[in-house]
Coordinates of N, CA and C and ligand atoms in Angstrom, one line a residue:
M491 N -39.1 -42.6 45.2 CA -37.8 -42.9 46.0 C -37.7 -41.5 46.6
N492 N -37.3 -40.8 45.6 CA -36.4 -39.5 45.7 C -37.4 -38.4 46.5
D493 N -36.9 -38.0 47.9 CA -37.4 -37.1 48.8 C -36.9 -35.8 48.5
K494 N -37.4 -34.8 47.7 CA -37.0 -33.7 47.6 C -36.4 -32.9 49.2
N495 N -37.1 -33.2 50.2 CA -36.8 -32.2 51.2 C -35.7 -33.2 52.3
L496 N -35.3 -34.0 51.5 CA -34.2 -34.9 52.4 C -32.9 -34.1 52.4
T497 N -32.0 -34.1 53.6 CA -30.7 -33.5 53.2 C -30.0 -34.6 53.7
V498 N -28.6 -34.6 53.4 CA -27.7 -35.6 53.4 C -27.6 -35.7 54.9
A499 N -27.8 -37.3 55.6 CA -27.4 -37.5 56.9 C -27.1 -38.8 56.9
D500 N -26.6 -39.2 58.1 CA -26.4 -40.7 58.3 C -27.7 -41.7 58.0
G501 N -27.4 -42.8 57.4 CA -28.7 -43.7 57.2 C -29.4 -43.4 56.1
R502 N -28.9 -42.6 55.3 CA -29.6 -42.1 54.0 C -28.7 -42.5 52.9
V503 N -29.2 -42.8 51.8 CA -28.5 -43.0 50.7 C -28.2 -41.8 49.7
V504 N -27.2 -41.9 49.4 CA -27.1 -40.3 48.5 C -26.4 -40.7 47.3
R505 N -26.6 -39.7 46.2 CA -26.2 -39.7 44.7 C -25.6 -38.5 44.5
I506 N -24.3 -38.5 43.8 CA -23.6 -37.0 43.9 C -23.2 -37.5 42.5
E507 N -23.0 -35.9 41.7 CA -22.3 -35.9 40.5 C -21.3 -35.2 41.3
Y508 N -19.7 -35.4 40.3 CA -18.7 -34.6 40.8 C -17.7 -34.6 39.6
T509 N -16.8 -33.6 40.4 CA -15.3 -34.1 39.3 C -14.2 -33.8 40.5
L510 N -13.3 -34.3 40.1 CA -12.2 -34.4 41.0 C -10.9 -34.0 40.5
T511 N -10.4 -32.8 41.0 CA -9.3 -32.1 40.5 C -8.1 -32.3 41.6
V512 N -6.8 -32.7 41.1 CA -5.5 -32.5 41.7 C -4.7 -31.4 41.7
A513 N -3.9 -31.2 42.5 CA -3.3 -29.9 42.5 C -2.7 -29.8 41.1
G514 N -2.6 -28.6 40.6 CA -2.1 -28.0 39.3 C -3.2 -28.0 38.4
G515 N -4.5 -28.5 38.7 CA -5.9 -28.4 38.0 C -6.2 -29.7 37.1
E516 N -5.6 -30.7 36.9 CA -5.7 -31.7 36.2 C -6.8 -32.5 37.1
M517 N -7.6 -32.7 35.7 CA -9.4 -33.5 36.4 C -9.0 -34.7 36.3
V518 N -8.9 -35.9 37.2 CA -8.5 -37.0 37.3 C -9.9 -37.9 37.4
D519 N -10.8 -37.7 37.7 CA -12.1 -38.4 38.0 C -13.5 -37.5 37.5
S520 N -14.0 -38.1 37.3 CA -15.6 -37.3 36.8 C -16.8 -38.4 37.1
S521 N -17.7 -37.9 37.7 CA -19.0 -38.9 37.3 C -19.7 -39.3 36.1
A522 N -19.3 -38.0 35.2 CA -19.7 -37.7 33.5 C -19.1 -39.2 32.9
E523 N -18.3 -39.9 33.4 CA -17.6 -41.4 32.9 C -18.4 -42.4 33.4
E524 N -18.7 -42.4 34.5 CA -19.5 -43.5 35.0 C -20.8 -43.7 35.6
G525 N -21.2 -42.3 35.6 CA -22.6 -42.0 36.1 C -22.2 -41.5 37.5
P526 N -23.5 -41.1 37.8 CA -23.3 -40.5 39.7 C -23.0 -41.7 40.4
L527 N -22.2 -41.0 41.8 CA -22.0 -42.0 42.5 C -23.1 -42.3 43.6
E528 N -23.3 -43.7 43.9 CA -24.5 -43.3 45.1 C -23.7 -44.2 46.1
F529 N -24.1 -44.0 47.4 CA -23.3 -44.5 48.8 C -24.1 -44.1 50.1
L530 N -24.0 -44.9 51.1 CA -24.8 -44.6 52.5 C -23.8 -43.9 53.1
Q531 N -24.0 -42.5 53.3 CA -23.9 -41.7 54.1 C -23.6 -42.2 55.4
G532 N -22.2 -42.0 56.2 CA -22.1 -42.5 57.5 C -21.3 -44.0 57.4
A533 N -21.4 -44.7 56.4 CA -20.8 -45.8 56.4 C -19.4 -46.1 56.1
G534 N -18.7 -44.8 55.7 CA -17.5 -45.1 55.1 C -17.4 -45.5 53.6
E535 N -18.2 -45.2 52.9 CA -17.7 -45.7 51.7 C -17.2 -44.7 50.6
I536 N -17.3 -43.8 51.3 CA -16.4 -42.5 50.4 C -15.1 -42.0 51.3
I537 N -14.2 -41.6 50.9 CA -13.4 -41.1 51.8 C -13.9 -40.2 52.7
P538 N -13.4 -39.9 54.0 CA -13.9 -39.4 55.1 C -14.0 -37.8 54.7
G539 N -13.0 -37.4 54.1 CA -13.1 -36.0 53.9 C -14.2 -35.2 53.2
L540 N -14.6 -36.0 52.1 CA -15.6 -35.8 51.4 C -17.1 -36.2 52.1
E541 N -17.1 -37.5 52.6 CA -18.4 -37.6 53.5 C -18.8 -36.4 54.8
A542 N -17.7 -36.3 55.3 CA -17.9 -35.0 56.3 C -18.5 -33.8 55.7
A543 N -17.9 -33.8 54.6 CA -18.1 -32.1 54.2 C -19.9 -31.8 53.5
L544 N -20.4 -33.4 53.4 CA -21.9 -33.5 52.6 C -22.8 -33.1 53.7
Y545 N -23.0 -33.3 54.8 CA -23.6 -33.3 55.7 C -24.7 -32.1 55.7
G546 N -26.0 -32.3 55.5 CA -26.8 -31.0 55.5 C -27.1 -30.9 54.2
L547 N -26.4 -31.2 53.1 CA -26.7 -30.7 51.7 C -28.2 -31.3 51.4
A548 N -28.7 -30.4 50.6 CA -30.1 -30.9 50.1 C -29.9 -31.3 48.2
V549 N -30.8 -31.7 48.0 CA -30.7 -32.1 46.3 C -30.8 -30.9 46.0
G550 N -29.8 -30.9 44.6 CA -29.7 -29.9 43.8 C -28.7 -28.8 44.5
E551 N -28.0 -28.9 45.7 CA -27.0 -28.1 46.0 C -25.7 -28.6 45.7
H552 N -25.1 -27.5 45.2 CA -23.5 -27.7 44.9 C -22.6 -27.1 45.9
K553 N -21.2 -28.0 45.7 CA -20.6 -27.7 47.1 C -18.9 -27.9 46.4
Q554 N -18.1 -27.0 46.7 CA -16.5 -27.3 46.5 C -15.9 -27.6 47.7
V555 N -15.3 -28.8 47.7 CA -14.6 -29.4 48.8 C -13.3 -29.6 48.4
V556 N -12.3 -29.2 49.4 CA -11.1 -29.3 49.7 C -10.6 -30.6 50.4
V557 N -10.1 -31.8 50.0 CA -9.7 -32.7 51.0 C -8.3 -32.7 51.3
T558 N -7.7 -32.8 52.1 CA -6.4 -32.9 52.5 C -6.0 -34.5 52.6
P559 N -4.7 -35.1 52.2 CA -4.4 -36.3 52.0 C -4.8 -37.2 53.4
D560 N -4.8 -36.7 54.4 CA -4.9 -37.4 55.9 C -6.5 -37.7 55.7
L561 N -6.7 -37.1 55.2 CA -8.9 -37.4 55.1 C -9.0 -37.8 53.8
A562 N -8.0 -38.1 53.0 CA -8.4 -38.8 51.4 C -7.7 -40.1 51.4
Y563 N -6.5 -40.5 50.6 CA -6.0 -41.7 50.6 C -4.4 -41.7 51.2
G564 N -4.2 -40.7 52.4 CA -3.0 -41.0 53.0 C -1.8 -39.9 52.3
E565 N -1.0 -40.0 53.0 CA 0.4 -39.6 52.7 C 1.2 -40.7 51.8
Y566 N 1.8 -39.9 50.9 CA 2.7 -40.9 50.3 C 3.7 -41.5 51.1
D567 N 3.9 -42.6 51.1 CA 5.0 -43.2 52.0 C 6.0 -44.1 51.0
P568 N 7.5 -43.4 50.9 CA 8.5 -43.6 50.0 C 8.8 -44.9 50.1
D569 N 8.9 -45.3 51.4 CA 8.9 -46.9 51.6 C 8.0 -47.9 51.3
N570 N 6.9 -47.7 50.5 CA 6.0 -48.8 50.3 C 6.4 -48.9 49.0
V571 N 7.4 -49.3 48.5 CA 7.8 -49.7 47.1 C 8.5 -50.9 47.3
Q572 N 8.4 -51.8 46.3 CA 9.6 -53.1 46.3 C 9.9 -53.1 44.6
I573 N 11.4 -53.6 45.1 CA 12.0 -54.1 43.6 C 11.4 -55.5 43.4
V574 N 10.7 -55.8 42.3 CA 10.5 -57.5 41.6 C 11.4 -57.6 40.7
D575 N 12.2 -58.9 41.2 CA 12.6 -59.6 39.7 C 12.4 -59.5 38.4
L576 N 12.8 -59.0 37.4 CA 12.3 -59.2 36.0 C 11.9 -60.7 35.9
D577 N 12.7 -61.4 36.1 CA 12.3 -62.9 35.9 C 11.3 -63.5 36.6
S578 N 10.6 -62.7 37.4 CA 9.3 -63.3 38.0 C 8.2 -62.7 37.4
F579 N 8.1 -62.0 36.0 CA 7.1 -61.8 35.3 C 7.2 -62.8 34.1
E580 N 5.8 -63.0 33.9 CA 5.9 -63.6 32.2 C 6.6 -63.1 31.2
E581 N 7.2 -63.7 30.5 CA 8.0 -63.1 29.4 C 7.3 -62.2 28.6
D582 N 5.9 -62.6 28.2 CA 4.9 -61.7 27.3 C 4.5 -60.5 27.6
V583 N 4.8 -60.1 29.1 CA 4.2 -59.3 29.5 C 5.4 -57.9 29.3
E584 N 4.2 -56.7 28.7 CA 5.2 -55.8 28.4 C 5.3 -54.4 29.3
L585 N 6.0 -54.2 30.0 CA 6.0 -53.7 31.2 C 6.2 -52.2 30.7
E586 N 5.3 -51.3 31.7 CA 5.5 -49.8 30.9 C 5.2 -48.9 32.3
P587 N 5.9 -47.9 32.5 CA 5.7 -47.2 33.5 C 4.1 -46.8 33.6
G588 N 3.6 -47.0 35.3 CA 2.4 -46.6 35.3 C 1.3 -47.5 35.3
M589 N 1.8 -48.7 34.8 CA 0.8 -49.8 34.6 C 0.6 -50.3 35.9
M590 N -0.6 -50.6 36.0 CA -1.0 -51.3 37.2 C -1.2 -52.7 37.4
L591 N -0.7 -53.4 38.2 CA -0.4 -54.8 38.4 C -1.4 -55.4 39.7
E592 N -1.3 -56.5 39.8 CA -2.0 -57.1 40.9 C -1.1 -58.4 41.4
F593 N -0.8 -58.1 42.7 CA 0.2 -59.0 43.3 C -0.5 -59.8 44.5
F594 N 0.0 -60.9 44.6 CA -0.8 -61.7 45.8 C 0.3 -61.6 46.8
D595 N -0.5 -60.9 48.3 CA 0.7 -60.7 49.3 C 0.2 -62.0 50.2
E596 N 1.4 -62.9 50.2 CA 1.0 -64.2 50.7 C 1.0 -63.9 52.6
E597 N 1.9 -63.1 52.9 CA 1.7 -62.8 54.2 C 0.2 -62.5 55.0
N598 N -0.6 -61.7 54.0 CA -1.8 -61.3 54.8 C -3.1 -61.9 53.8
D599 N -2.4 -62.8 52.7 CA -3.7 -63.8 52.0 C -4.9 -63.1 51.3
E600 N -4.0 -61.9 50.7 CA -4.8 -60.9 50.0 C -4.0 -60.4 48.6
T601 N -5.0 -59.9 47.7 CA -4.4 -59.6 46.3 C -4.5 -58.0 46.7
I602 N -3.3 -57.2 46.0 CA -2.9 -56.1 46.4 C -2.5 -55.2 44.9
E603 N -2.9 -54.0 44.9 CA -2.5 -53.2 43.8 C -1.3 -52.2 43.5
G604 N -0.2 -53.1 42.7 CA 0.9 -52.1 42.7 C 0.9 -51.4 41.1
Y605 N 1.7 -50.2 40.9 CA 2.0 -49.8 39.6 C 3.3 -49.7 39.6
V606 N 3.6 -49.9 38.1 CA 5.1 -50.0 37.7 C 5.5 -48.5 37.9
S607 N 6.7 -48.1 38.8 CA 7.1 -46.8 38.7 C 8.4 -46.7 38.1
E608 N 9.1 -47.4 38.0 CA 10.5 -47.5 37.3 C 10.8 -48.8 36.6
I609 N 11.3 -49.0 35.8 CA 11.7 -50.2 35.1 C 13.7 -49.9 35.0
Q610 N 14.1 -50.7 35.9 CA 15.6 -50.9 35.7 C 16.1 -52.1 35.2
P611 N 17.5 -51.9 34.9 CA 18.0 -53.2 34.4 C 17.8 -54.7 34.6
D612 N 17.8 -54.6 35.9 CA 17.8 -55.9 36.6 C 16.3 -56.2 37.9
G613 N 15.4 -55.0 37.5 CA 14.5 -55.2 38.5 C 13.4 -54.1 38.1
V614 N 12.1 -54.3 38.6 CA 11.1 -53.2 38.1 C 10.8 -52.7 39.7
V615 N 10.7 -51.4 39.6 CA 10.2 -50.6 40.9 C 8.5 -50.7 41.0
I616 N 8.0 -51.4 42.0 CA 6.5 -51.4 42.1 C 6.3 -50.6 43.2
D617 N 5.1 -49.5 43.1 CA 4.9 -48.9 43.9 C 3.4 -49.2 44.5
F618 N 3.5 -49.2 45.8 CA 2.1 -50.1 46.3 C 1.3 -48.8 47.0
N619 N 2.0 -47.4 46.8 CA 1.0 -46.3 47.4 C -0.3 -46.0 46.5
H620 N -1.5 -45.9 47.0 CA -2.8 -45.5 46.3 C -2.1 -44.3 45.1
W621 N -2.8 -44.4 44.1 CA -2.0 -43.3 43.2 C -2.5 -42.1 43.4
L622 N -3.6 -41.6 44.4 CA -3.9 -40.3 44.9 C -3.3 -40.3 46.1
A623 N -2.3 -41.1 46.5 CA -1.9 -40.8 47.8 C -1.0 -39.4 47.9
G624 N -0.8 -38.6 48.9 CA -0.3 -37.3 48.8 C -1.1 -36.4 48.3
E625 N -1.8 -36.7 47.6 CA -2.4 -35.5 46.7 C -3.8 -34.7 47.3
T626 N -3.7 -33.4 47.6 CA -4.9 -32.9 48.1 C -6.0 -32.5 46.9
L627 N -7.2 -33.2 47.1 CA -8.2 -33.2 46.4 C -9.1 -32.1 46.2
H628 N -9.7 -31.8 45.3 CA -10.6 -30.6 44.8 C -11.7 -31.4 44.0
F629 N -13.1 -31.5 45.1 CA -14.0 -31.9 44.5 C -15.2 -30.8 44.4
D630 N -16.0 -31.0 43.0 CA -17.1 -30.0 42.9 C -18.0 -31.2 42.7
V631 N -18.7 -30.9 43.9 CA -19.9 -32.0 44.2 C -21.5 -31.0 44.0
K632 N -22.1 -32.2 43.3 CA -23.8 -31.9 43.3 C -24.5 -33.0 43.8
V633 N -25.4 -32.8 45.0 CA -26.4 -33.9 45.3 C -27.2 -33.8 44.4
V634 N -27.4 -35.0 43.7 CA -28.8 -35.1 42.7 C -29.7 -36.0 43.3
A635 N -29.6 -36.8 44.4 CA -30.7 -37.2 44.9 C -30.3 -38.0 46.8
V636 N -31.4 -38.0 47.5 CA -31.2 -38.5 48.7 C -32.4 -39.2 49.2
R637 N -32.3 -40.5 49.7 CA -33.6 -41.0 50.0 C -32.8 -42.1 51.2
P638 N -34.2 -42.3 51.9 CA -33.8 -43.3 53.3 C -33.3 -44.4 53.1
A639 N -32.2 -45.2 53.8 CA -31.8 -46.1 53.4 C -32.5 -47.5 53.6
T640 N -32.7 -48.6 53.1 CA -33.4 -49.5 53.6 C -32.9 -50.5 54.5
P641 N -33.6 -50.9 55.4 CA -33.1 -51.9 56.5 C -31.9 -53.0 56.1
D642 N -32.2 -53.1 54.7 CA -31.0 -54.2 54.3 C -29.6 -53.5 54.0
E643 N -29.8 -52.1 53.5 CA -28.5 -51.2 53.3 C -28.2 -51.0 54.4
I644 N -28.6 -50.8 55.7 CA -28.1 -50.2 57.0 C -27.4 -51.3 57.6
E645 N -28.2 -52.7 57.6 CA -27.3 -53.9 57.8 C -25.9 -54.1 57.2
H646 N -26.0 -54.1 55.8 CA -24.8 -54.4 55.0 C -23.9 -53.0 55.3
G647 N -24.4 -51.9 55.7 CA -23.3 -50.7 55.4 C -23.0 -50.0 54.2
H648 N -23.9 -50.5 53.1 CA -23.8 -49.9 51.7 C -25.0 -49.8 50.6
S649 N -24.9 -49.1 49.9 CA -26.0 -48.8 49.1 C -26.4 -49.9 48.2
H650 N -27.6 -50.5 48.1 CA -27.8 -51.4 47.0 C -28.3 -51.0 45.6
G651 N -28.1 -49.3 45.7 CA -28.7 -48.6 44.4 C -28.1 -49.4 43.0
G652 N -28.5 -48.8 41.7 CA -27.8 -48.7 40.6 C -27.6 -50.5 40.1
E653 N -26.6 -50.6 39.3 CA -25.7 -51.6 39.0 C -25.0 -52.3 40.2
H654 N -24.9 -51.9 40.9 CA -24.1 -52.0 42.1 C -24.4 -53.2 43.4
A655 N -25.5 -53.2 43.1 CA -26.6 -53.8 43.7 C -25.6 -55.1 44.3
Q656 N -26.1 -55.6 45.7 CA -25.6 -56.9 45.8 C -26.0 -57.4 47.2
Ligands
ZN87 ZN1 -25.3 -55.3 50.6

C-alpha cells in the first residue's frame, strides 16, 4: 500500500508522526500517545496551516512548521463565554476550572463543547473558544506514509485507514 516514491499531494492519504508545542515550549499533543495521524490531503481534515506546509514532502522527511492562529484554531474571542447558573448543573457534578463540558445549543440544534474557566458565587463562566484558540502552534512533523486515496475516500472526503474507518 505504501509507495516510497509518492510525495504529499491532494488526493493522497498521508500519515504523520508529530509533536505539537505552544509558545513557552509546552508540549500539548503528540502522536506518541495515540499513534500516527492519518488524513486525506487537501480535504481539510487537519488545520489549514499544517496541511499547506506538507505539500511535496516525501516519506521519511521531517519538517518544523509554525502555524499562526488564523490558520489553526482562530483568534481567542473574549466574547465567546457565557455565565451559566449554578442551579442548572446536577448537584453531584464537581465543577473544576479546566473541566470540559458538553452543552446543547438549541439555536443551532447541535452539541458544543465548552470548558469551565471560572467558578463564581452565583454562576460558572463557560468558555466556548477552542482550547488552542489564539495559540501559535509549533509542529515537528515526520511523514511516515503516503498512498493514493481510494475512490471511496475521495468521495467521502476523509481517510478510511486505521481504526477510524467509516
Ligand atoms: Zn467514509
